[in-house]
mmCIF file of C-alpha atoms in Angstrom:
data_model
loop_
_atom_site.group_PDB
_atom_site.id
_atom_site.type_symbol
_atom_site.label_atom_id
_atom_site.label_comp_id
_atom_site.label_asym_id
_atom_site.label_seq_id
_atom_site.Cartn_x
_atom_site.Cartn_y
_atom_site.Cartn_z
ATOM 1 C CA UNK I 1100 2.387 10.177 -71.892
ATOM 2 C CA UNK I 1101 2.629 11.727 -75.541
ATOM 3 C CA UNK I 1102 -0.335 14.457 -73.727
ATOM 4 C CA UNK I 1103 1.876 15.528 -70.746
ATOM 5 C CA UNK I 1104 5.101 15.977 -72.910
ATOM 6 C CA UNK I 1105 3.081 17.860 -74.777
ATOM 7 C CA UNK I 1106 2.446 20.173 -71.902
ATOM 8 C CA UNK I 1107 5.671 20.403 -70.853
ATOM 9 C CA UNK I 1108 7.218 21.867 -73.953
ATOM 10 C CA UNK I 1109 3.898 23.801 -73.753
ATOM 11 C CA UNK I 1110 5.417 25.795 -70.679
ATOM 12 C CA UNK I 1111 8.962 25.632 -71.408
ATOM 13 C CA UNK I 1112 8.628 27.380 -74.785
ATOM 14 C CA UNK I 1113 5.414 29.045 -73.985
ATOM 15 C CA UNK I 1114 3.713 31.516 -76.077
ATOM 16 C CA UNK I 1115 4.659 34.950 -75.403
ATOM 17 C CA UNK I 1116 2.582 37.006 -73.389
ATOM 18 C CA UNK I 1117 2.064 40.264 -74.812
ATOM 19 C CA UNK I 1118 2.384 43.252 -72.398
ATOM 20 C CA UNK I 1119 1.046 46.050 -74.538
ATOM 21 C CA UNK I 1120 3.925 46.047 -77.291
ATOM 22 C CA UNK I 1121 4.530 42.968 -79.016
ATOM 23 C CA UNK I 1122 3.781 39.393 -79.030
ATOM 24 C CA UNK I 1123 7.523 38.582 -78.308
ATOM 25 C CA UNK I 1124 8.721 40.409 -76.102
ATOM 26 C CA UNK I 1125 8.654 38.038 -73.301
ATOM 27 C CA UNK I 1126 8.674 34.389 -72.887
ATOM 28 C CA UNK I 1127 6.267 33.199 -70.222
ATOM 29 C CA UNK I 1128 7.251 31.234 -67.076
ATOM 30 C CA UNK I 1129 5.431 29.990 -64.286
ATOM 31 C CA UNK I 1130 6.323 31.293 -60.881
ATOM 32 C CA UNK I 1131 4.101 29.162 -58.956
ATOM 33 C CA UNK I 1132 3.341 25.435 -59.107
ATOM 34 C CA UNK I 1133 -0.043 26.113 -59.287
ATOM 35 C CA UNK I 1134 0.276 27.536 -62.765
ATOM 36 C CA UNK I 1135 2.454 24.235 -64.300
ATOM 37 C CA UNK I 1136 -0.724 21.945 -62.771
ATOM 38 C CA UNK I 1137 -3.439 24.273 -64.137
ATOM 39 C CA UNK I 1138 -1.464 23.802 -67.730
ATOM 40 C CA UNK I 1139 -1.758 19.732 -67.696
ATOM 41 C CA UNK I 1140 -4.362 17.970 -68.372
ATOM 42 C CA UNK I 1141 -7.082 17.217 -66.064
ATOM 43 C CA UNK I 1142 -6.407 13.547 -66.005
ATOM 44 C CA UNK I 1143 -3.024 14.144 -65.042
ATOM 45 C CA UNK I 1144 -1.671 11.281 -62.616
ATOM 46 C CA UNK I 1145 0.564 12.581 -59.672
ATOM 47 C CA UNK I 1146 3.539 11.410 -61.125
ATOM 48 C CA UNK I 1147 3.088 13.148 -64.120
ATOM 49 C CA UNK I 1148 2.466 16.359 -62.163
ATOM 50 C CA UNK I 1149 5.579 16.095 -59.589
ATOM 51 C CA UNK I 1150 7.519 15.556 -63.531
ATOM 52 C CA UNK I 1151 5.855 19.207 -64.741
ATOM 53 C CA UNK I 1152 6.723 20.812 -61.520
ATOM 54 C CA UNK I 1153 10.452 19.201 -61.653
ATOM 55 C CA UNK I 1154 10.994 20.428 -64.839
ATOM 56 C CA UNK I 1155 10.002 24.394 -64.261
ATOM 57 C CA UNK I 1156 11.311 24.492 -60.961
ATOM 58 C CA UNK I 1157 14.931 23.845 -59.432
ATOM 59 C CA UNK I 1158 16.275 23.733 -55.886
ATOM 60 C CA UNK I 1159 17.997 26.588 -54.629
ATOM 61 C CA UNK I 1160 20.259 27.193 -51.411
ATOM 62 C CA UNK I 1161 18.210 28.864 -48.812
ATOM 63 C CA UNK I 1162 20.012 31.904 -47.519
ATOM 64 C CA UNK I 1163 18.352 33.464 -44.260
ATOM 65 C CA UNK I 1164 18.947 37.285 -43.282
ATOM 66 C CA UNK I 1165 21.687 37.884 -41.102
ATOM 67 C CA UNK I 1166 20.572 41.149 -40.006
ATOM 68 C CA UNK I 1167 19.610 41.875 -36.305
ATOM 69 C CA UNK I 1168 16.136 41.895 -35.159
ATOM 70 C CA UNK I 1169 15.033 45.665 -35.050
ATOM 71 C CA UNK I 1170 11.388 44.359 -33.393
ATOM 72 C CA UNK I 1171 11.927 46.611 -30.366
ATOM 73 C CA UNK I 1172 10.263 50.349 -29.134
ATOM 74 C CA UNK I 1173 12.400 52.956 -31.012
ATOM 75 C CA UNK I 1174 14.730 54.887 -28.634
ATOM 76 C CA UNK I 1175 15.400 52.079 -25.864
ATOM 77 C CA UNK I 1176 18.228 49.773 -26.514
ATOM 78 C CA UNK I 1177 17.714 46.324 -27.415
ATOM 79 C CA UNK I 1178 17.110 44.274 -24.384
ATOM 80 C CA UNK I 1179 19.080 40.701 -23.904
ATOM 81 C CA UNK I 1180 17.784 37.629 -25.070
ATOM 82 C CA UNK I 1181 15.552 36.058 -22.158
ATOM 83 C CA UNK I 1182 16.635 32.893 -20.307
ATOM 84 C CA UNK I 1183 14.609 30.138 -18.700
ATOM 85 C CA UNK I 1184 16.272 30.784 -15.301
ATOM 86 C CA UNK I 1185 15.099 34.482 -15.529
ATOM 87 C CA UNK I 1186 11.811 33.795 -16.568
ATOM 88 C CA UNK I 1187 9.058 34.554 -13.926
ATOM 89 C CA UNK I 1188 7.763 32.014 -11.267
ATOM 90 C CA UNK I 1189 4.096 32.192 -12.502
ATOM 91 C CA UNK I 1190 4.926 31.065 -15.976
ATOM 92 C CA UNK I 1191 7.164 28.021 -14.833
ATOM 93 C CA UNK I 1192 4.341 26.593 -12.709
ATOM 94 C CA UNK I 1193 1.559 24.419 -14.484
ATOM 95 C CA UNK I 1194 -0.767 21.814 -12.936
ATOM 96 C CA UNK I 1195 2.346 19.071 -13.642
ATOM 97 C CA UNK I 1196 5.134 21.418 -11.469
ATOM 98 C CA UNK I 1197 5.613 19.296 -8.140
ATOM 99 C CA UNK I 1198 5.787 15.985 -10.804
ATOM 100 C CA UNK I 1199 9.348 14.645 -10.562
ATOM 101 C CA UNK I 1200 9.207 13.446 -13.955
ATOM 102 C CA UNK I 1201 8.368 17.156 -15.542
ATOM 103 C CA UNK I 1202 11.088 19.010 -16.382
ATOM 104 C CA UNK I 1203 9.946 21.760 -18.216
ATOM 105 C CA UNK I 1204 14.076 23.330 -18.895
ATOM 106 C CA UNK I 1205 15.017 20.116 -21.017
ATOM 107 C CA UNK I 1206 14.330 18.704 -24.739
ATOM 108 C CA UNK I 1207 11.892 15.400 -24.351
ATOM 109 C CA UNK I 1208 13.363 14.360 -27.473
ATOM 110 C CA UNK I 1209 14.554 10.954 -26.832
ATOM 111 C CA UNK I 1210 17.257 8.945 -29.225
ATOM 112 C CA UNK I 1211 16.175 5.693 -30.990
ATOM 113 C CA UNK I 1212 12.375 3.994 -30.934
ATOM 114 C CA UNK I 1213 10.826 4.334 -27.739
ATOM 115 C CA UNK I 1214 9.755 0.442 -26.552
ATOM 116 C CA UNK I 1215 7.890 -1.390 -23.744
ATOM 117 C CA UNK I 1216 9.256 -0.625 -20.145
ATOM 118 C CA UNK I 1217 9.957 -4.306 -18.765
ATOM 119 C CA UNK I 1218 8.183 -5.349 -16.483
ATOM 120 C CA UNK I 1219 9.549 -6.200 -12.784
ATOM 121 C CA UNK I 1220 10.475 -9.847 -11.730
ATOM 122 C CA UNK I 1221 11.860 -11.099 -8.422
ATOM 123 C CA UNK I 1222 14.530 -12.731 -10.906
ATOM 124 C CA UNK I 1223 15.954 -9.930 -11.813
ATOM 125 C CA UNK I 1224 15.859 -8.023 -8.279
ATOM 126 C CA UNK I 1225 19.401 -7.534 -6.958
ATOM 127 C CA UNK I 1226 18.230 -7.047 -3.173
ATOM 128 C CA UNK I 1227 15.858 -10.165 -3.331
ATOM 129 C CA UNK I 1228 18.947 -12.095 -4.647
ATOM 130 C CA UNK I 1229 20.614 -10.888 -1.886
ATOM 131 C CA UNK I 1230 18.050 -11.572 0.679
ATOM 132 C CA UNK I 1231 17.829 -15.329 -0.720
ATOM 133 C CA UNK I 1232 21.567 -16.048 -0.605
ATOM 134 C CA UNK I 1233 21.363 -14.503 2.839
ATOM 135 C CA UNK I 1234 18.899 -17.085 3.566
ATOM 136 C CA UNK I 1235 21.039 -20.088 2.231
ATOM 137 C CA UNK I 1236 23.907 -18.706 4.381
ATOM 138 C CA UNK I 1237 21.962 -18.851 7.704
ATOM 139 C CA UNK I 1238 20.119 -22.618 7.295
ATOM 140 C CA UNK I 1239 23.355 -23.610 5.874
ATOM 141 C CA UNK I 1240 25.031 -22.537 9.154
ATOM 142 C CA UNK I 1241 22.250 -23.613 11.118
ATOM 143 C CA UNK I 1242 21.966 -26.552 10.311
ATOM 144 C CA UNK I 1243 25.151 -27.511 9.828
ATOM 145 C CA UNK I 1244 25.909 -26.430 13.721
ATOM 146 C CA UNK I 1245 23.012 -28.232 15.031
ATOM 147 C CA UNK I 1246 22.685 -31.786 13.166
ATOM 148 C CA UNK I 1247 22.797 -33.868 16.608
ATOM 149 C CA UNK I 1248 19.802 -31.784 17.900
ATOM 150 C CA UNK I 1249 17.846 -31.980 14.126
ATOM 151 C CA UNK I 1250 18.334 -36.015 14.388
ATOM 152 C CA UNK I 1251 17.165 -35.914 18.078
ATOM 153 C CA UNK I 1252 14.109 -34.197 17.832
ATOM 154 C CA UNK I 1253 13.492 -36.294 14.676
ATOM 155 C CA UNK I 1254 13.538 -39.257 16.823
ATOM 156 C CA UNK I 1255 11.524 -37.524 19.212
ATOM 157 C CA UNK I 1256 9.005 -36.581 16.831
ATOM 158 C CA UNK I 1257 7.170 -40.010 16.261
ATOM 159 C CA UNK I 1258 7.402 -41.066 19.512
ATOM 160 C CA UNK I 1259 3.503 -41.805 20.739
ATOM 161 C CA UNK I 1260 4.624 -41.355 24.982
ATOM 162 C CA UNK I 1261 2.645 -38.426 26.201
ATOM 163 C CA UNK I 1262 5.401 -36.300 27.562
ATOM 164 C CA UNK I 1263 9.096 -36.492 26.817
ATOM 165 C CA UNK I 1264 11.265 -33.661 28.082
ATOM 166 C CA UNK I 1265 13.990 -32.446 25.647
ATOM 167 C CA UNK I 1266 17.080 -30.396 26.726
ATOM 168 C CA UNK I 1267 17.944 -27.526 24.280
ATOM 169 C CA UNK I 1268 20.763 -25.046 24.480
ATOM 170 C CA UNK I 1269 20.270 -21.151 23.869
ATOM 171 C CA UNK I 1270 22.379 -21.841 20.739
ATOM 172 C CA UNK I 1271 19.569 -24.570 19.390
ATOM 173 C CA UNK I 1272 16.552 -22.147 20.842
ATOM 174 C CA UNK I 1273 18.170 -19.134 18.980
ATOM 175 C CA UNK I 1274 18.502 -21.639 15.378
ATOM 176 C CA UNK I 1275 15.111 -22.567 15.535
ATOM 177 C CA UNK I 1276 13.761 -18.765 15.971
ATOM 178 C CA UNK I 1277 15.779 -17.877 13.014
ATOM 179 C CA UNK I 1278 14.866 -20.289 10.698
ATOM 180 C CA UNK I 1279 11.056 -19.798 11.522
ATOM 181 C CA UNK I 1280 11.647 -16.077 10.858
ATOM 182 C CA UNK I 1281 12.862 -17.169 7.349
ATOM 183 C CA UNK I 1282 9.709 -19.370 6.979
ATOM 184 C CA UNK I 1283 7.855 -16.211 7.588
ATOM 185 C CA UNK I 1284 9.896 -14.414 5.153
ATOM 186 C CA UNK I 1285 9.173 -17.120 2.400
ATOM 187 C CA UNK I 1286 6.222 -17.006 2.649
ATOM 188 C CA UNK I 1287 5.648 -13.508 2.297
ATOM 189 C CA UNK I 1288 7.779 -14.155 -1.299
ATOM 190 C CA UNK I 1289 5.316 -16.625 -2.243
ATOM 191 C CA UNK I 1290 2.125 -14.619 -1.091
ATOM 192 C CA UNK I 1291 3.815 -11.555 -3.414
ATOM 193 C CA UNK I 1292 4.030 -14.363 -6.395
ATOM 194 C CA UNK I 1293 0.610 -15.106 -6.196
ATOM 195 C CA UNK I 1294 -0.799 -11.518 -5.588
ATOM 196 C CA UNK I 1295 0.947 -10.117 -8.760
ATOM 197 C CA UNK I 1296 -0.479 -13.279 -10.760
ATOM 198 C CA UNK I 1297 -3.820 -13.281 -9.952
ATOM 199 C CA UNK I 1298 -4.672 -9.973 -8.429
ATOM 200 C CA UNK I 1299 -2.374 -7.417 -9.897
ATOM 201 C CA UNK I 1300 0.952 -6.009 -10.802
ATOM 202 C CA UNK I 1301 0.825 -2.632 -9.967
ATOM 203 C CA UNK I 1302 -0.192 -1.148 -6.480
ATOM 204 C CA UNK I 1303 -0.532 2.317 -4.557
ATOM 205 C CA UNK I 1304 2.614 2.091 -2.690
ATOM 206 C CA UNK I 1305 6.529 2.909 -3.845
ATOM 207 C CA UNK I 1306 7.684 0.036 -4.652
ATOM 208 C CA UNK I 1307 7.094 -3.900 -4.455
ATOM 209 C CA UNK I 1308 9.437 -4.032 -1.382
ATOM 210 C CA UNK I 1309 6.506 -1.913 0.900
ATOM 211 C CA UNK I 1310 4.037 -5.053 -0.213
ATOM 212 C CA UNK I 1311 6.716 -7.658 0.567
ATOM 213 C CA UNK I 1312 6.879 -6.218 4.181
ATOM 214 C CA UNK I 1313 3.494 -6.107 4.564
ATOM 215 C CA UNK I 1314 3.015 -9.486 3.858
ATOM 216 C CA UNK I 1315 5.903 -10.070 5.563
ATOM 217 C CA UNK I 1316 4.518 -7.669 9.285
ATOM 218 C CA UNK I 1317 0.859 -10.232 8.490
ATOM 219 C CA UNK I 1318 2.641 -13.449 9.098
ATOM 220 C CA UNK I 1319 4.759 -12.124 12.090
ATOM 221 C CA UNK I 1320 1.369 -11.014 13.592
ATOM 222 C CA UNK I 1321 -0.353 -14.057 13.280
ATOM 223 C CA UNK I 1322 2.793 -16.449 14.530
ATOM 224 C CA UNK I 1323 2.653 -13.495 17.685
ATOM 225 C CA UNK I 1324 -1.565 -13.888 17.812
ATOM 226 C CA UNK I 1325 -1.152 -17.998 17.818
ATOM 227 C CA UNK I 1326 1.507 -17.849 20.319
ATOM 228 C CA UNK I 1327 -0.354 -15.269 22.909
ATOM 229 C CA UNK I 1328 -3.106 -18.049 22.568
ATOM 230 C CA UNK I 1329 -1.067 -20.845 23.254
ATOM 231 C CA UNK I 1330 -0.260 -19.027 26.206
ATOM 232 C CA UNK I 1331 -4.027 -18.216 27.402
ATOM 233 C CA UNK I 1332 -5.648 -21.289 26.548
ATOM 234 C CA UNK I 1333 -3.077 -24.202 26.553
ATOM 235 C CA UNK I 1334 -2.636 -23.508 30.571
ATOM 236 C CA UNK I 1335 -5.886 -23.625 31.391
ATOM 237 C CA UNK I 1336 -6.404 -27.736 30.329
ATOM 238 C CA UNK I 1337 -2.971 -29.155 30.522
ATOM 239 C CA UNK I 1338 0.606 -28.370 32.745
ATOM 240 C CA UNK I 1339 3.289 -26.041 31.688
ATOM 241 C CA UNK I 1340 5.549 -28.736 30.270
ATOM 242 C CA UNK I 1341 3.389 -30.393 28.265
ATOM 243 C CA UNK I 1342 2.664 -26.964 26.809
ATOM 244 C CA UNK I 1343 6.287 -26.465 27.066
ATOM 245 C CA UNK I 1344 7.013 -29.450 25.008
ATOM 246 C CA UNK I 1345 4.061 -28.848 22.377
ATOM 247 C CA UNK I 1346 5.871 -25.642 21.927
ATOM 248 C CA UNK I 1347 8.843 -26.249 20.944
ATOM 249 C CA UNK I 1348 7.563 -28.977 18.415
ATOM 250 C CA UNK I 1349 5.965 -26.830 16.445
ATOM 251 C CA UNK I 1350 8.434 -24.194 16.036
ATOM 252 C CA UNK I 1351 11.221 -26.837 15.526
ATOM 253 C CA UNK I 1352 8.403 -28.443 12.973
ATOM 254 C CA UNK I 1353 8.313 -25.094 11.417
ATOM 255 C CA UNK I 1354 11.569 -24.592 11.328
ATOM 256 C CA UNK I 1355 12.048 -27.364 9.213
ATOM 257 C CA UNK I 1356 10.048 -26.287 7.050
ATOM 258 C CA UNK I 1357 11.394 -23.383 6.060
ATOM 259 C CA UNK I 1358 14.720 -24.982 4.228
ATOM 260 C CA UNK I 1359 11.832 -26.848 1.729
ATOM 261 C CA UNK I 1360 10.033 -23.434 1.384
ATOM 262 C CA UNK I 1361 13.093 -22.180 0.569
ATOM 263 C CA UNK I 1362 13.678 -24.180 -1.957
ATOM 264 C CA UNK I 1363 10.581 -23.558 -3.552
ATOM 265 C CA UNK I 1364 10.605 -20.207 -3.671
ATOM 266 C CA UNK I 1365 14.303 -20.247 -5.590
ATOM 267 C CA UNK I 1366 13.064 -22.293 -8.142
ATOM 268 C CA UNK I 1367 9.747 -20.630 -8.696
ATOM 269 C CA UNK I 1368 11.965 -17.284 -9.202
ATOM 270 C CA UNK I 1369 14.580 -18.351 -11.442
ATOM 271 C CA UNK I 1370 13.557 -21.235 -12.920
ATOM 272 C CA UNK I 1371 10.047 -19.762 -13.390
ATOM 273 C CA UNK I 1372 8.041 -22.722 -13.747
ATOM 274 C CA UNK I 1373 4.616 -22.422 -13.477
ATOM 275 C CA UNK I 1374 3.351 -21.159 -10.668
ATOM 276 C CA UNK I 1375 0.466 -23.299 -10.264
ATOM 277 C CA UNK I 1376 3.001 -26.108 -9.732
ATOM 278 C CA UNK I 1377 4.614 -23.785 -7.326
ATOM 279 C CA UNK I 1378 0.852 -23.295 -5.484
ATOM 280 C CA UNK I 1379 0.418 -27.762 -5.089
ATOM 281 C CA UNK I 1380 4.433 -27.683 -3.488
ATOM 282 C CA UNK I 1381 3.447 -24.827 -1.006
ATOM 283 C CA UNK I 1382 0.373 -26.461 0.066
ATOM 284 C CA UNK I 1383 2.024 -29.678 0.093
ATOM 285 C CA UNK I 1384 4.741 -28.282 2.590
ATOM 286 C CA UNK I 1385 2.034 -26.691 4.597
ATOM 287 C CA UNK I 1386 -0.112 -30.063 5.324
ATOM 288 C CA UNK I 1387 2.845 -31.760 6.156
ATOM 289 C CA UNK I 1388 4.023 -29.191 8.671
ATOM 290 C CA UNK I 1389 0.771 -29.337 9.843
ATOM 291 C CA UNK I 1390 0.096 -33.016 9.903
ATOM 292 C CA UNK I 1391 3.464 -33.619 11.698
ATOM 293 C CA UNK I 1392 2.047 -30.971 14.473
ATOM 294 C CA UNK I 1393 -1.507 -31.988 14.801
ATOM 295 C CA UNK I 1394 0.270 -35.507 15.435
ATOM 296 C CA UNK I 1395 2.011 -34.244 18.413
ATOM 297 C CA UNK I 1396 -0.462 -32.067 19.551
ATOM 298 C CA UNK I 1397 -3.023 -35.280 19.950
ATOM 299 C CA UNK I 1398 0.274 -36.851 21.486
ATOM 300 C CA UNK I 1399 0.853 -34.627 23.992
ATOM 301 C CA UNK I 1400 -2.905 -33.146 24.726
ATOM 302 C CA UNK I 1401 -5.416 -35.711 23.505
ATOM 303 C CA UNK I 1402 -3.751 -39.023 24.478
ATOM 304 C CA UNK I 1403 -6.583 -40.701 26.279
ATOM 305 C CA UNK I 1404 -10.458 -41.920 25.489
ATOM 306 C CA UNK I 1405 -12.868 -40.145 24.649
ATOM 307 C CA UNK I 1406 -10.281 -36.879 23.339
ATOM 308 C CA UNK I 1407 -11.512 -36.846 19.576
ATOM 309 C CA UNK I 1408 -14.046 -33.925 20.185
ATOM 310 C CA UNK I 1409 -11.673 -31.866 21.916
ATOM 311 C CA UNK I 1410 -9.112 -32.510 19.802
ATOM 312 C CA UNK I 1411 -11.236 -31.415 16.921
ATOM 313 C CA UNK I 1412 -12.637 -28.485 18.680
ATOM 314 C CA UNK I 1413 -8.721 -27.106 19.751
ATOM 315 C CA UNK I 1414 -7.656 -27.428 16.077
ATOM 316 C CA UNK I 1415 -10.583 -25.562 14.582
ATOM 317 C CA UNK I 1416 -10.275 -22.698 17.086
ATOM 318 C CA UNK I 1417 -6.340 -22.353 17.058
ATOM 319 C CA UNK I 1418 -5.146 -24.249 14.198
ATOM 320 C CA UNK I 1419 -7.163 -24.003 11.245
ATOM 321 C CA UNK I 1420 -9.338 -20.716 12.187
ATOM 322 C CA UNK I 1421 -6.357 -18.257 12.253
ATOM 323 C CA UNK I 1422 -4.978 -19.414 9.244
ATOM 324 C CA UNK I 1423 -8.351 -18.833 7.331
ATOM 325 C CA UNK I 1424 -8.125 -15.451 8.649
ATOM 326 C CA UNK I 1425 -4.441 -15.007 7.723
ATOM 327 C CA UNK I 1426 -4.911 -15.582 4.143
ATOM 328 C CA UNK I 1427 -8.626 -13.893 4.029
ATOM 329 C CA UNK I 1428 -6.717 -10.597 5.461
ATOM 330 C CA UNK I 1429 -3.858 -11.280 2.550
ATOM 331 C CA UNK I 1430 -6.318 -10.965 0.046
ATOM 332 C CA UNK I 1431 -8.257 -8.326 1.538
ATOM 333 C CA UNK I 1432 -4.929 -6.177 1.807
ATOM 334 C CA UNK I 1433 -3.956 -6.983 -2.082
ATOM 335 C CA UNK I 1434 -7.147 -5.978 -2.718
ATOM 336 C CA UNK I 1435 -7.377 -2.645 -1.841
ATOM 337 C CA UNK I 1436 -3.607 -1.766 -2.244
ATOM 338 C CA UNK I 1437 -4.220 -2.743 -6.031
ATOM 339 C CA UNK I 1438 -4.512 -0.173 -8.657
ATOM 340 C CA UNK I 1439 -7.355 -0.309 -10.739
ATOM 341 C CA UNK I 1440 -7.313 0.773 -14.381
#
């Protein structure tokens, strides 16, 4: 410390340079910071050097010319300042032009500390709220407006006689259709649930509404494939009512299901609970539904000796088959929509 005080009262009152008449005629003073360091010694720390260069030199106020810029071909006046609007075409476009997010005529300084972009949720989706609360409203009124017919056919249901005609108004008919169109909507919920958990959560298509519908137009398809089957096969074996009657068990079986599916999806969204818990409900609801309609099917088709085989054979072709398919084409569809990093 004693060296670079030294040094410093070395500069300040630094020997006089001699320029050609005397010894004192002028005291010496840097003009450069690389003078005061070359003057301390050359174990100087850096705080001892930022201390030399403090002492020699002091802040000023920065004054910048006023004067106009004369930078132009003498004898034309001086042209306008140039805007971006008047700028030519071929110097706006660059290989990121037709990008909506490029805009070349603003600042991309931003205010505060840029963070992570959250990520999208169902929960937090006004339009699937809406959609859901739409979807309470119509079982609600459903329901509500057809309880005799619900506790009828669930009398109905576990009867074991072969062929019981029920009478159903267009009103019933028209609930049934509704709610299995919301079982179809459900489940396209849950099949977007599971694609963004195990597949991915970012696709080639606009938004997550265009993968929602497609799941959605894949479960339509296969209700219309089953049905145009029913149709083909069913009257081939067996009379129109008891196809009639197998019919509309199913879709009022369906139907039914639909307010538990419900019900699961709403809690998986906003309760978010795990959705491997979510997974064993589904396919819980789904062998039930199924049970309950292979049941009836063997009760309507099958009820005689010697009826196992067939009634095997007609559940792996029309049953259990299409469903396979239904899910293999899901994942197939995920698959290649997905984007891969």
């Amino acid at each position: 410390m004693k060296a670079l005080q030294d040094s410093i009262q070395s500069i300040d009152g630094m020997h006089t340079l001699s320029l050609g008449v005397d010894s004192a005629a002028r005291t010496f003073k840097p003009r450069h910071p690389y003078q005061v360091l070359r003057m301390l010694p050359a174990d100087a720390t850096p705080e001892q050097q930022d201390s030399a260069i403090q002492a020699n030199f002091q802040p000023g106020e920065i004054h910048f010319s006023q004067r106009p810029d004369t930078l132009h071909i003498p004898g034309h006046p001086v042209k306008e300042r140039t805007k971006w609007k008047d700028v030519p075409l071929y110097y706006k476009e660059t290989f990121f032009s037709n990008d909506t997010m490029f805009q070349a005529e603003y600042i991309g300084l931003r205010n505060g500390m840029p963070g992570i972009a959250v990520p999208y949720t169902m929960r937090a989706d006004p339009y699937i709220t809406l959609v859901l609360l739409g979807c309470i409203f119509l079982s609600t009124i459903m329901i509500s407006r057809t309880r005799s017919f619900i506790g009828q056919k669930m009398k109905m249901l576990f009867r074991t006689s072969s062929y019981t005609m029920e009478k159903e108004t267009t009103g019933e008919t028209s609930a049934l259709l509704v709610l299995n169109v919301m079982s179809a909507l459900l489940t396209s919920f849950f099949m977007f649930l599971c694609a963004e958990h195990f597949i991915s959560d970012t696709y080639m298509l606009p938004t997550q509404y265009h993968l929602i519908g497609i799941f959605f137009a894949l479960i339509l398809a296969y209700k219309l494939f089953k049905a145009l089957c029913y149709c083909f096969v069913n009257p081939v074996f067996w009379s129109g009512k008891q196809n009639l009657q197998y019919l509309k068990t199913k879709t009022f079986v369906e139907g039914m299901g639909s307010t538990f599916l419900l019900l699961m999806v709403m809690i998986q969204i906003y309760l978010e609970l795990p959705l491997l818990y979510t997974i064993f409900a589904f396919i819980f609801i789904q062998v039930v539904v199924k049970l309950l309609t292979f049941y009836k099917c063997y009760v309507i088709f099958f009820n005689q000796k010697g009826g196992y085989i067939q009634f095997f054979l007609y559940l792996c072709a029309l049953e259990i088959t299409p469903l396979a398919v239904l899910w293999t084409a899901a994942l197939m569809i995920a698959n290649v929509l997905k984007v891969i990093f």
